[in-house]
CSV table of C-alpha atoms in Angstrom, one decimal:
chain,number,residue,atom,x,y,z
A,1,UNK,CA,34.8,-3.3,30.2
A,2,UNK,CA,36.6,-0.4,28.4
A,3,UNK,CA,34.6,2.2,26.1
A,4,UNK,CA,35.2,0.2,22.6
A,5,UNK,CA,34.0,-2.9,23.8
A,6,UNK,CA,31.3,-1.1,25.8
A,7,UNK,CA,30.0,0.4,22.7
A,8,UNK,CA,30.4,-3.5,20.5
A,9,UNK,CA,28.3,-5.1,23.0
A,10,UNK,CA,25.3,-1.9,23.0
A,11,UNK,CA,25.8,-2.2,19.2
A,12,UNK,CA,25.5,-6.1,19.0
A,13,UNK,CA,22.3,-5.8,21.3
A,14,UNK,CA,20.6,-3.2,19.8
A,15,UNK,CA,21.3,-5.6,16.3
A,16,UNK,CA,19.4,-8.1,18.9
A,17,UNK,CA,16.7,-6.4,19.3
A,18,UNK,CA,16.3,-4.8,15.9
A,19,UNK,CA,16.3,-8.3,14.2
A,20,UNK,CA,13.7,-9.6,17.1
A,21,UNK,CA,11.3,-6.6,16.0
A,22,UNK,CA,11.6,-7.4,12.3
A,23,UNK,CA,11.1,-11.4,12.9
A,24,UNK,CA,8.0,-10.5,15.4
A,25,UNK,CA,6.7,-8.1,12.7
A,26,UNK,CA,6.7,-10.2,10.4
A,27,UNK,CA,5.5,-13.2,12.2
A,28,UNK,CA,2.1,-11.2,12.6
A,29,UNK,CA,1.4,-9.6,9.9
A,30,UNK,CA,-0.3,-10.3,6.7
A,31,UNK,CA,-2.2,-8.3,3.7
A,32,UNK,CA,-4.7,-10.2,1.4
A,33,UNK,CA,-5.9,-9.4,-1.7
A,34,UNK,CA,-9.5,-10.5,-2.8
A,35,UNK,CA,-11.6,-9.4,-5.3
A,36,UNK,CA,-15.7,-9.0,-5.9
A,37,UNK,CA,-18.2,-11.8,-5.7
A,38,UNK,CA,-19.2,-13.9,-3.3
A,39,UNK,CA,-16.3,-16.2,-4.2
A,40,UNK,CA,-14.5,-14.4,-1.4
A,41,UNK,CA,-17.3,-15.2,1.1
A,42,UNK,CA,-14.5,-17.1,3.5
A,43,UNK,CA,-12.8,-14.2,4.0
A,44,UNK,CA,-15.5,-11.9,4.2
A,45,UNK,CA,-16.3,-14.2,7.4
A,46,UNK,CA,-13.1,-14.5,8.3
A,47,UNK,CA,-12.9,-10.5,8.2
A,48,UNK,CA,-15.8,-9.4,10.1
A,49,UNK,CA,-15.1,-12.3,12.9
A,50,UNK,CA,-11.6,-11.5,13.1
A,51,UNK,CA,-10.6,-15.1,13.3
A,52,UNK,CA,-6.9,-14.4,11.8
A,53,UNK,CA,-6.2,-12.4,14.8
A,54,UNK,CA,-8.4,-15.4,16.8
A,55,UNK,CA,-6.4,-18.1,15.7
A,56,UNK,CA,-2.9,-16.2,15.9
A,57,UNK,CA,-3.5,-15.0,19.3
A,58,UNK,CA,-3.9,-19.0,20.3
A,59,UNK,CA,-0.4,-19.3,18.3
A,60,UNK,CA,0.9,-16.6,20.9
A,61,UNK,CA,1.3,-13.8,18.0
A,62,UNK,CA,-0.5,-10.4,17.5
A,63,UNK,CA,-1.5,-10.4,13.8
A,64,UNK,CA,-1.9,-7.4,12.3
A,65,UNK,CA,-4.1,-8.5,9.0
A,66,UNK,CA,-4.9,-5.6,6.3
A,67,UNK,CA,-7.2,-6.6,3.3
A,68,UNK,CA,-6.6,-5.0,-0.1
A,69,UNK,CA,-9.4,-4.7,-2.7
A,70,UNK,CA,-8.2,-5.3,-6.1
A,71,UNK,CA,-9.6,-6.8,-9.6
A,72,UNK,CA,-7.8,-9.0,-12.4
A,73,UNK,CA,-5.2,-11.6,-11.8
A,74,UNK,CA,-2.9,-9.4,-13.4
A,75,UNK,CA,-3.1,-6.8,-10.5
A,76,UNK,CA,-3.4,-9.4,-7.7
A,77,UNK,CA,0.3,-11.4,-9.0
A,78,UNK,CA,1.7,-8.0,-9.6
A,79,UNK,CA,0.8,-7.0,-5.6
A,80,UNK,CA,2.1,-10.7,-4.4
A,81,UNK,CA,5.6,-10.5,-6.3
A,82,UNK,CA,5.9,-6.9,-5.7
A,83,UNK,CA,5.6,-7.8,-1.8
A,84,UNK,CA,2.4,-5.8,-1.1
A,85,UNK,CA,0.4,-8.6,-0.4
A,86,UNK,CA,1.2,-11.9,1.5
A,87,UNK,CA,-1.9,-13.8,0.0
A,88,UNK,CA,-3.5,-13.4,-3.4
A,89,UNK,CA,-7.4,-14.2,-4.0
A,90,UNK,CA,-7.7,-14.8,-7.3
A,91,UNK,CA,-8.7,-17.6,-9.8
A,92,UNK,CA,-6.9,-20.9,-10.8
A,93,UNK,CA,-5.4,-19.6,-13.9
A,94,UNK,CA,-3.4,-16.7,-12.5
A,95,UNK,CA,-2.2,-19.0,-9.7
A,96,UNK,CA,-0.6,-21.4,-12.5
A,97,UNK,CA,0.8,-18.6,-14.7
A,98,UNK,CA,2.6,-17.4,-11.2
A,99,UNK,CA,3.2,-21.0,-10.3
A,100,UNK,CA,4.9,-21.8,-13.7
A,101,UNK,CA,6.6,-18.3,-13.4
A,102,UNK,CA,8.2,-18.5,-10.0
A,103,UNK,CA,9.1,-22.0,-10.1
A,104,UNK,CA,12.5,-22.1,-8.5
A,105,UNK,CA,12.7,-18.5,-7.5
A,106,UNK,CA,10.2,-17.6,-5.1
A,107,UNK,CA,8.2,-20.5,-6.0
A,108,UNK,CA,4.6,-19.5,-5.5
A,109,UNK,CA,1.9,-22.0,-4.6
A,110,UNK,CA,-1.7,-22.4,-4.0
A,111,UNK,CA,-2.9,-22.4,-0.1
A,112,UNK,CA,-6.0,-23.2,-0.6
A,113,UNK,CA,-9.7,-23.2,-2.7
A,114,UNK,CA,-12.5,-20.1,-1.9
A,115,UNK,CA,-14.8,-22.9,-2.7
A,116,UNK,CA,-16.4,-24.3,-6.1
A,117,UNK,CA,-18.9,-21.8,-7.8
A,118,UNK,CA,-20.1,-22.4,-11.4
A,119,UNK,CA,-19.2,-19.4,-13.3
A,120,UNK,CA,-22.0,-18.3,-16.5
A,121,UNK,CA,-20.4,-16.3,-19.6
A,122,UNK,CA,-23.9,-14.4,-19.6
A,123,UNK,CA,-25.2,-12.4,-23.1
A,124,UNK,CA,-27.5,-9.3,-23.7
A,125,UNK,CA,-27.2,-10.0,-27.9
A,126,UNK,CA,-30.6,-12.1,-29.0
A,127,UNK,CA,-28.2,-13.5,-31.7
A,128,UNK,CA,-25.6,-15.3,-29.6
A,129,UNK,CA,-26.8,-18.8,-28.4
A,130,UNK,CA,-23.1,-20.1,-28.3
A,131,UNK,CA,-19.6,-18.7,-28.2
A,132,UNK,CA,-19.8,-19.3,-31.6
A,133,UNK,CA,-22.1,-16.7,-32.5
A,134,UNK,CA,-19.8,-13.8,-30.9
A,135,UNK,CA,-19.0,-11.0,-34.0
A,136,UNK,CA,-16.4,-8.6,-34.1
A,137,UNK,CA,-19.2,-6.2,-33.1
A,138,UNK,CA,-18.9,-8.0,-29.8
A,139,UNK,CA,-17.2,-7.5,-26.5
A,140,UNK,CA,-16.9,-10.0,-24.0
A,141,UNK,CA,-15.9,-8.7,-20.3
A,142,UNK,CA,-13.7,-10.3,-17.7
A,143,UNK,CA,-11.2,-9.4,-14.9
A,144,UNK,CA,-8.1,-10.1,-17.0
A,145,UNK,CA,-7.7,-11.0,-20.5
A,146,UNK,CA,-5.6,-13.9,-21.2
A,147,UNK,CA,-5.1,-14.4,-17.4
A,148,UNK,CA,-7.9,-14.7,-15.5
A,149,UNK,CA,-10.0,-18.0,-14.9
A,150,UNK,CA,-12.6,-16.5,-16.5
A,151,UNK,CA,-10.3,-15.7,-19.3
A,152,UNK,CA,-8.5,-19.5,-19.5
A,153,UNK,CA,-12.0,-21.6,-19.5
A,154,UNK,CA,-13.2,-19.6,-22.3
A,155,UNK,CA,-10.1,-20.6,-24.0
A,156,UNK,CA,-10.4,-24.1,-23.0
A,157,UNK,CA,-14.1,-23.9,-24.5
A,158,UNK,CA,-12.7,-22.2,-27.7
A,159,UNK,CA,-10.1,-24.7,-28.4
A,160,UNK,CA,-12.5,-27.9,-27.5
A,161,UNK,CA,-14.9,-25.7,-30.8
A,162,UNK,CA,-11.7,-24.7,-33.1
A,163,UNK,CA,-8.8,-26.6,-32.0
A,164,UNK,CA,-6.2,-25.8,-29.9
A,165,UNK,CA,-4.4,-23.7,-32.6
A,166,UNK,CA,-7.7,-21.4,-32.0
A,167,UNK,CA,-8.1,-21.5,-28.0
A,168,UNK,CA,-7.1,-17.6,-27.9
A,169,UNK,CA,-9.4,-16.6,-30.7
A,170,UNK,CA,-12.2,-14.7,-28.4
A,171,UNK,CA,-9.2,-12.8,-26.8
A,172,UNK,CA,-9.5,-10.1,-29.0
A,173,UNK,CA,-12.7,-9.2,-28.4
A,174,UNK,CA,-12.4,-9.6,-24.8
A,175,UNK,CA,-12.2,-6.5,-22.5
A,176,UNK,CA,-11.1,-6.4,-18.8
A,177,UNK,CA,-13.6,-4.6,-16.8
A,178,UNK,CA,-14.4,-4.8,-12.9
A,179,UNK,CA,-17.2,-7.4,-12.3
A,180,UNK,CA,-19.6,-4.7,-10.9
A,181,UNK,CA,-19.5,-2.2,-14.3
A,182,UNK,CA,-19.5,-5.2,-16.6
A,183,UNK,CA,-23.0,-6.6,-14.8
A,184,UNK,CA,-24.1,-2.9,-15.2
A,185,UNK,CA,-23.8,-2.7,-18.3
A,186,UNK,CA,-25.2,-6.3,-19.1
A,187,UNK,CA,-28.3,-4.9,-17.4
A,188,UNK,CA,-28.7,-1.8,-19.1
A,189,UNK,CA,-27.1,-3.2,-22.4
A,190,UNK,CA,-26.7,-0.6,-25.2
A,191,UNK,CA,-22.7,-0.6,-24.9
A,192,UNK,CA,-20.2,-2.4,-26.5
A,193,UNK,CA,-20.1,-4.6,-23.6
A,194,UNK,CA,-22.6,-7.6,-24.8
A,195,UNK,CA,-21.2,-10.2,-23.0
A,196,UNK,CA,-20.0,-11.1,-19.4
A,197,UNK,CA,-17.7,-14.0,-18.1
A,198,UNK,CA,-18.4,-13.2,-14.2
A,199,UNK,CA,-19.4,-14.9,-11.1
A,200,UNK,CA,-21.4,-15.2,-8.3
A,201,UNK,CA,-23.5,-12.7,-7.4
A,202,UNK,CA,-23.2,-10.5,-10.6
A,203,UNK,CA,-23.9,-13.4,-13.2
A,204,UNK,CA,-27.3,-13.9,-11.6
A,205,UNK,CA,-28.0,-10.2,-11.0
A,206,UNK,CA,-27.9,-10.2,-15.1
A,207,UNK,CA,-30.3,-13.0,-15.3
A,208,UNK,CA,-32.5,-11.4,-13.0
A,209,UNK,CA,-32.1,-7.8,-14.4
A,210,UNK,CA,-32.3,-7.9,-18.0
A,211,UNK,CA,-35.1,-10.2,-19.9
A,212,UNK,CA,-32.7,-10.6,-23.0
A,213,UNK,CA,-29.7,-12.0,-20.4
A,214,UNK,CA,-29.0,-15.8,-20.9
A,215,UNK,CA,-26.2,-18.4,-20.3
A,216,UNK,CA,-23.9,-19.2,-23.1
A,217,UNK,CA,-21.2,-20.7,-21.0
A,218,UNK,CA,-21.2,-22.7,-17.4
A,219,UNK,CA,-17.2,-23.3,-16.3
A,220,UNK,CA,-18.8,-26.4,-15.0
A,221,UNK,CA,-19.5,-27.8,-18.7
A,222,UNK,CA,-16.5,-26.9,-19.8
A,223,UNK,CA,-14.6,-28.5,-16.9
A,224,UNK,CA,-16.2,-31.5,-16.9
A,225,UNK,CA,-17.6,-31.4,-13.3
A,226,UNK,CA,-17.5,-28.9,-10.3
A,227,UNK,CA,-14.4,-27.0,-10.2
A,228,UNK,CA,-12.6,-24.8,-7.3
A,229,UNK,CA,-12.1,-21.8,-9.8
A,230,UNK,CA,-11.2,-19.0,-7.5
A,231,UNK,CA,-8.3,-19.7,-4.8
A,232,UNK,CA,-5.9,-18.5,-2.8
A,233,UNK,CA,-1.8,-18.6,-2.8
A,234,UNK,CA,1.5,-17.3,-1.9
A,235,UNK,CA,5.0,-17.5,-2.1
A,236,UNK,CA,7.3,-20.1,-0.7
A,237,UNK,CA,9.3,-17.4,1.5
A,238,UNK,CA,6.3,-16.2,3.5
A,239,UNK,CA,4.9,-19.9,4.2
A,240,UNK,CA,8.7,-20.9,5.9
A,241,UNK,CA,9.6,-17.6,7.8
A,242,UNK,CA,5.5,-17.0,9.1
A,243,UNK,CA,4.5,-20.4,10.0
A,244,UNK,CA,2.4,-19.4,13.0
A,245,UNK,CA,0.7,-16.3,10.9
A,246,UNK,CA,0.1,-19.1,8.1
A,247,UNK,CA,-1.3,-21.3,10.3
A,248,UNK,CA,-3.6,-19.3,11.7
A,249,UNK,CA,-5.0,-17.9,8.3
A,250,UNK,CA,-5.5,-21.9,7.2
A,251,UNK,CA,-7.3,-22.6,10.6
A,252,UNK,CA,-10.0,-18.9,10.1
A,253,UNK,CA,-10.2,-20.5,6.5
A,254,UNK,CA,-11.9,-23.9,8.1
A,255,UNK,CA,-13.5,-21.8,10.2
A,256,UNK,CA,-15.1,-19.9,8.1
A,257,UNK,CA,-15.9,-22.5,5.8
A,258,UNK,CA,-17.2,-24.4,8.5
A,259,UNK,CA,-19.6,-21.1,9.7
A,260,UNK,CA,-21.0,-20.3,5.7
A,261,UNK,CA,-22.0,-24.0,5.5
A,262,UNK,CA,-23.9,-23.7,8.7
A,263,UNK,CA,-25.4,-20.1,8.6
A,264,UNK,CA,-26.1,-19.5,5.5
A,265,UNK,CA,-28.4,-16.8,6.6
A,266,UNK,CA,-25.7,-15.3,9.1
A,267,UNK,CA,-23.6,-15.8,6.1
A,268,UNK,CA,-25.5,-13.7,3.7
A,269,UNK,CA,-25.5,-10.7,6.3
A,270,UNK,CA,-22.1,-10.6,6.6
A,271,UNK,CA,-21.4,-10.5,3.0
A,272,UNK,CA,-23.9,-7.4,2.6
A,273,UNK,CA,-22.2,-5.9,5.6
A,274,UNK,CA,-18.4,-6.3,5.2
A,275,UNK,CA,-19.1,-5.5,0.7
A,276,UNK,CA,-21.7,-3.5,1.3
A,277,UNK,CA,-23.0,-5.0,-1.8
A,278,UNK,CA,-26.4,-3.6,-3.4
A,279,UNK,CA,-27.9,-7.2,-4.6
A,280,UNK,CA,-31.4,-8.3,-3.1
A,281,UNK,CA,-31.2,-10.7,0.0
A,282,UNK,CA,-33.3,-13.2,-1.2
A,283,UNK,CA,-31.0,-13.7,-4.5
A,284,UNK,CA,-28.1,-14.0,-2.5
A,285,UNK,CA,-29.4,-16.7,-0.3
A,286,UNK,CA,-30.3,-18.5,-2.9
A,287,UNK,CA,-27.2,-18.5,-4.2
A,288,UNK,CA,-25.4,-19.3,-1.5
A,289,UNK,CA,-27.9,-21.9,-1.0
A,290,UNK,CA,-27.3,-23.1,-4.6
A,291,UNK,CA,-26.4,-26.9,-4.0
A,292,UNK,CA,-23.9,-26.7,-6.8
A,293,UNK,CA,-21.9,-23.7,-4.8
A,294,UNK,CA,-19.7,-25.7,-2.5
A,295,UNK,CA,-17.8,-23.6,0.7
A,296,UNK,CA,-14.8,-26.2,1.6
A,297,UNK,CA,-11.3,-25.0,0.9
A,298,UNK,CA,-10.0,-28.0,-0.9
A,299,UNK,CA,-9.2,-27.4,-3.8
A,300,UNK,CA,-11.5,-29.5,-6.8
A,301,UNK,CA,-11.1,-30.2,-10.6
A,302,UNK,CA,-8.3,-27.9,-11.1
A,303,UNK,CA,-6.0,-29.8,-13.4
A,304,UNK,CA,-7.7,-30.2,-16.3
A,305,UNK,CA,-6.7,-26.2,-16.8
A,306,UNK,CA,-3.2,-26.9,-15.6
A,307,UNK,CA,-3.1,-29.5,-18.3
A,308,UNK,CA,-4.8,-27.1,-20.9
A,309,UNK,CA,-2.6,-24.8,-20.4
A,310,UNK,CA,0.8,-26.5,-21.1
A,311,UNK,CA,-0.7,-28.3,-23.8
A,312,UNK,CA,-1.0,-24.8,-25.4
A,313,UNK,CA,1.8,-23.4,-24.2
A,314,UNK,CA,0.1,-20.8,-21.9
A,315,UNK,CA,2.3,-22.4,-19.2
A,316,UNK,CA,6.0,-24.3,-19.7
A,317,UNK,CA,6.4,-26.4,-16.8
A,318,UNK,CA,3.8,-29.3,-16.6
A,319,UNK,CA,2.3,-30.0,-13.1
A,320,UNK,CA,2.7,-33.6,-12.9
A,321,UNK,CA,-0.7,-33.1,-10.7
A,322,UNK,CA,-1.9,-30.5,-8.1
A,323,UNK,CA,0.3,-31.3,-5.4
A,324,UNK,CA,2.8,-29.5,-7.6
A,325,UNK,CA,1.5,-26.1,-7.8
A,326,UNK,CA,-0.4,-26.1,-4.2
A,327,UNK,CA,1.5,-26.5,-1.0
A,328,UNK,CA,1.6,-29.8,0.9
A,329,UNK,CA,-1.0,-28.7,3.6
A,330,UNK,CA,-3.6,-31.1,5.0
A,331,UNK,CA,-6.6,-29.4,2.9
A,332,UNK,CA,-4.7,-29.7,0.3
A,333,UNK,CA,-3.9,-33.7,0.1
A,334,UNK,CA,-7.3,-34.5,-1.3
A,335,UNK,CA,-7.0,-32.2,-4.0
A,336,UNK,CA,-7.0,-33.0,-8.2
């Protein structure tokens, strides 16, 4: 073997080797993005008992899993397409706007439901009973305005009270604020902030906090039923080329599911652990014990926003159901 074809073969291997590093790398690793509540109560679980790196080491594969703190659907789609993240927590209406966004490019896709929690659009003002009541004087927070979940069943509600021409008529008095500093301020009230469209635990700390706090909304209502309103998804390219790292996140999903369901009380600790969330233990059990929070990750009720939001143009591709806009997976098939 002469010196050129000497140094063609060294090149060709170290090419090997490089492109075996890269595949491995990838193979293991994976960044998630969740949010605040205890929506994200599966992989809180699924955090502190490292069952990723469990279930990927069964697969053969060391997983390096990172988990990323962010707030708003807006930040959590900009971190998936910007390739920061692998999966996004985050609610049922971001997923679609991605979904109907990506359709046919990197054609992102729901992996799963967090569960089904009823979310409460909660009020410090004495003089709003109904959405209807909200002034100009008002301001209503959420994660995301015009994005979030919280964001897209308040439309829903506003067009099933004005019409559809009307759904986005609250938006301008809507604010995006971090759960935790909108329940604060519900609490202390005396801000602008005189209404909040949250979820579990901060709706309940503002019922238990401030006297004047009451419900003006359940998503439940407004969806007709229990609804999986926070979820999980990714994009097309990272299911294909990471199947073992995929897999193993679905299995610690089940798992985890399978452990909240079980332990609520174990549960409870781990979600004042891996937060470290100020919120009184007793309050949080009895959330979690709530018998209309449900811990499964298929998803439930989603459409009827899917549908909402093509009707009014939010979206322009129309799910023909929700096997369009979540991956065929097996906790998946079930799903509406």
């Amino acid at each position: 073997m002469n010196r050129f074809t000497r140094t063609i073969a060294a090149l060709i291997a170290g090419i090997a080797l490089t492109l075996g590093s890269l595949s491995a790398h990838a193979e293991g690793r994976i960044r998630i993005a969740e949010q605040f509540g205890i929506v994200y109560l599966l992989l809180n679980v699924a955090q502190e008992q490292k069952l990723i790196e469990k279930h990927a080491k069964a697969a053969g594969i060391d997983a390096k899993v990172e988990w990323v703190k962010l707030s708003g659907g807006s930040a959590v789609n900009d971190a998936l397409l910007s390739g920061n993240i692998e999966i996004a927590g985050a609610g049922v209406g971001p997923l679609l706007t991605l979904w109907d966004r990506t359709l046919g490019k990197q054609n992102v896709r729901g992996v799963a439901s967090l569960g089904n929690f009823p979310y409460y659009l909660v009020t410090n003002n004495p003089n709003v009973k109904s959405i209807a009541d909200f002034t100009d004087k008002d301001r209503i927070a959420l994660p995301a305005v015009g994005v979030s979940v919280q964001s897209r069943v308040l439309q829903l509600a506003s067009a099933k009270l004005w019409g559809d021409k009307e759904f986005n008529r609250l938006d301008r008095i809507s604010v995006a604020v971090p759960h935790p500093d909108a329940a604060a301020a519900i609490i202390k009230g005396g801000t602008e902030i005189t209404g909040h469209f949250g979820n579990p635990p901060f709706q309940e700390q503002e019922l238990a906090g401030n006297p004047n706090a009451r419900i003006v909304l359940n998503s439940y209502k407004v969806l007709g039923g229990p609804a999986s309103a926070t979820v999980l998804y990714a994009t097309e390219k990272f299911r294909s080329e990471n199947p073992k790292t995929y897999r193993a996140f679905i299995d610690a999903l089940n798992e985890a599911a399978q452990f909240v369901s079980a332990n609520p009380e174990k549960a409870a600790d781990i979600y004042l652990k891996v937060g470290n969330a100020k919120i009184d233990r007793e309050l949080l059990l009895k959330i979690i014990k709530n018998p209309e929070v449900q811990f499964k990750t298929t998803p439930q009720n989603t459409y009827v926003l899917a549908e909402f939001m093509h009707r009014v143009g939010a979206i322009k591709n129309k799910p023909a159901s929700v096997k369009d806009y979540f991956f065929d997976d097996a906790q998946n098939a079930a799903g509406n």
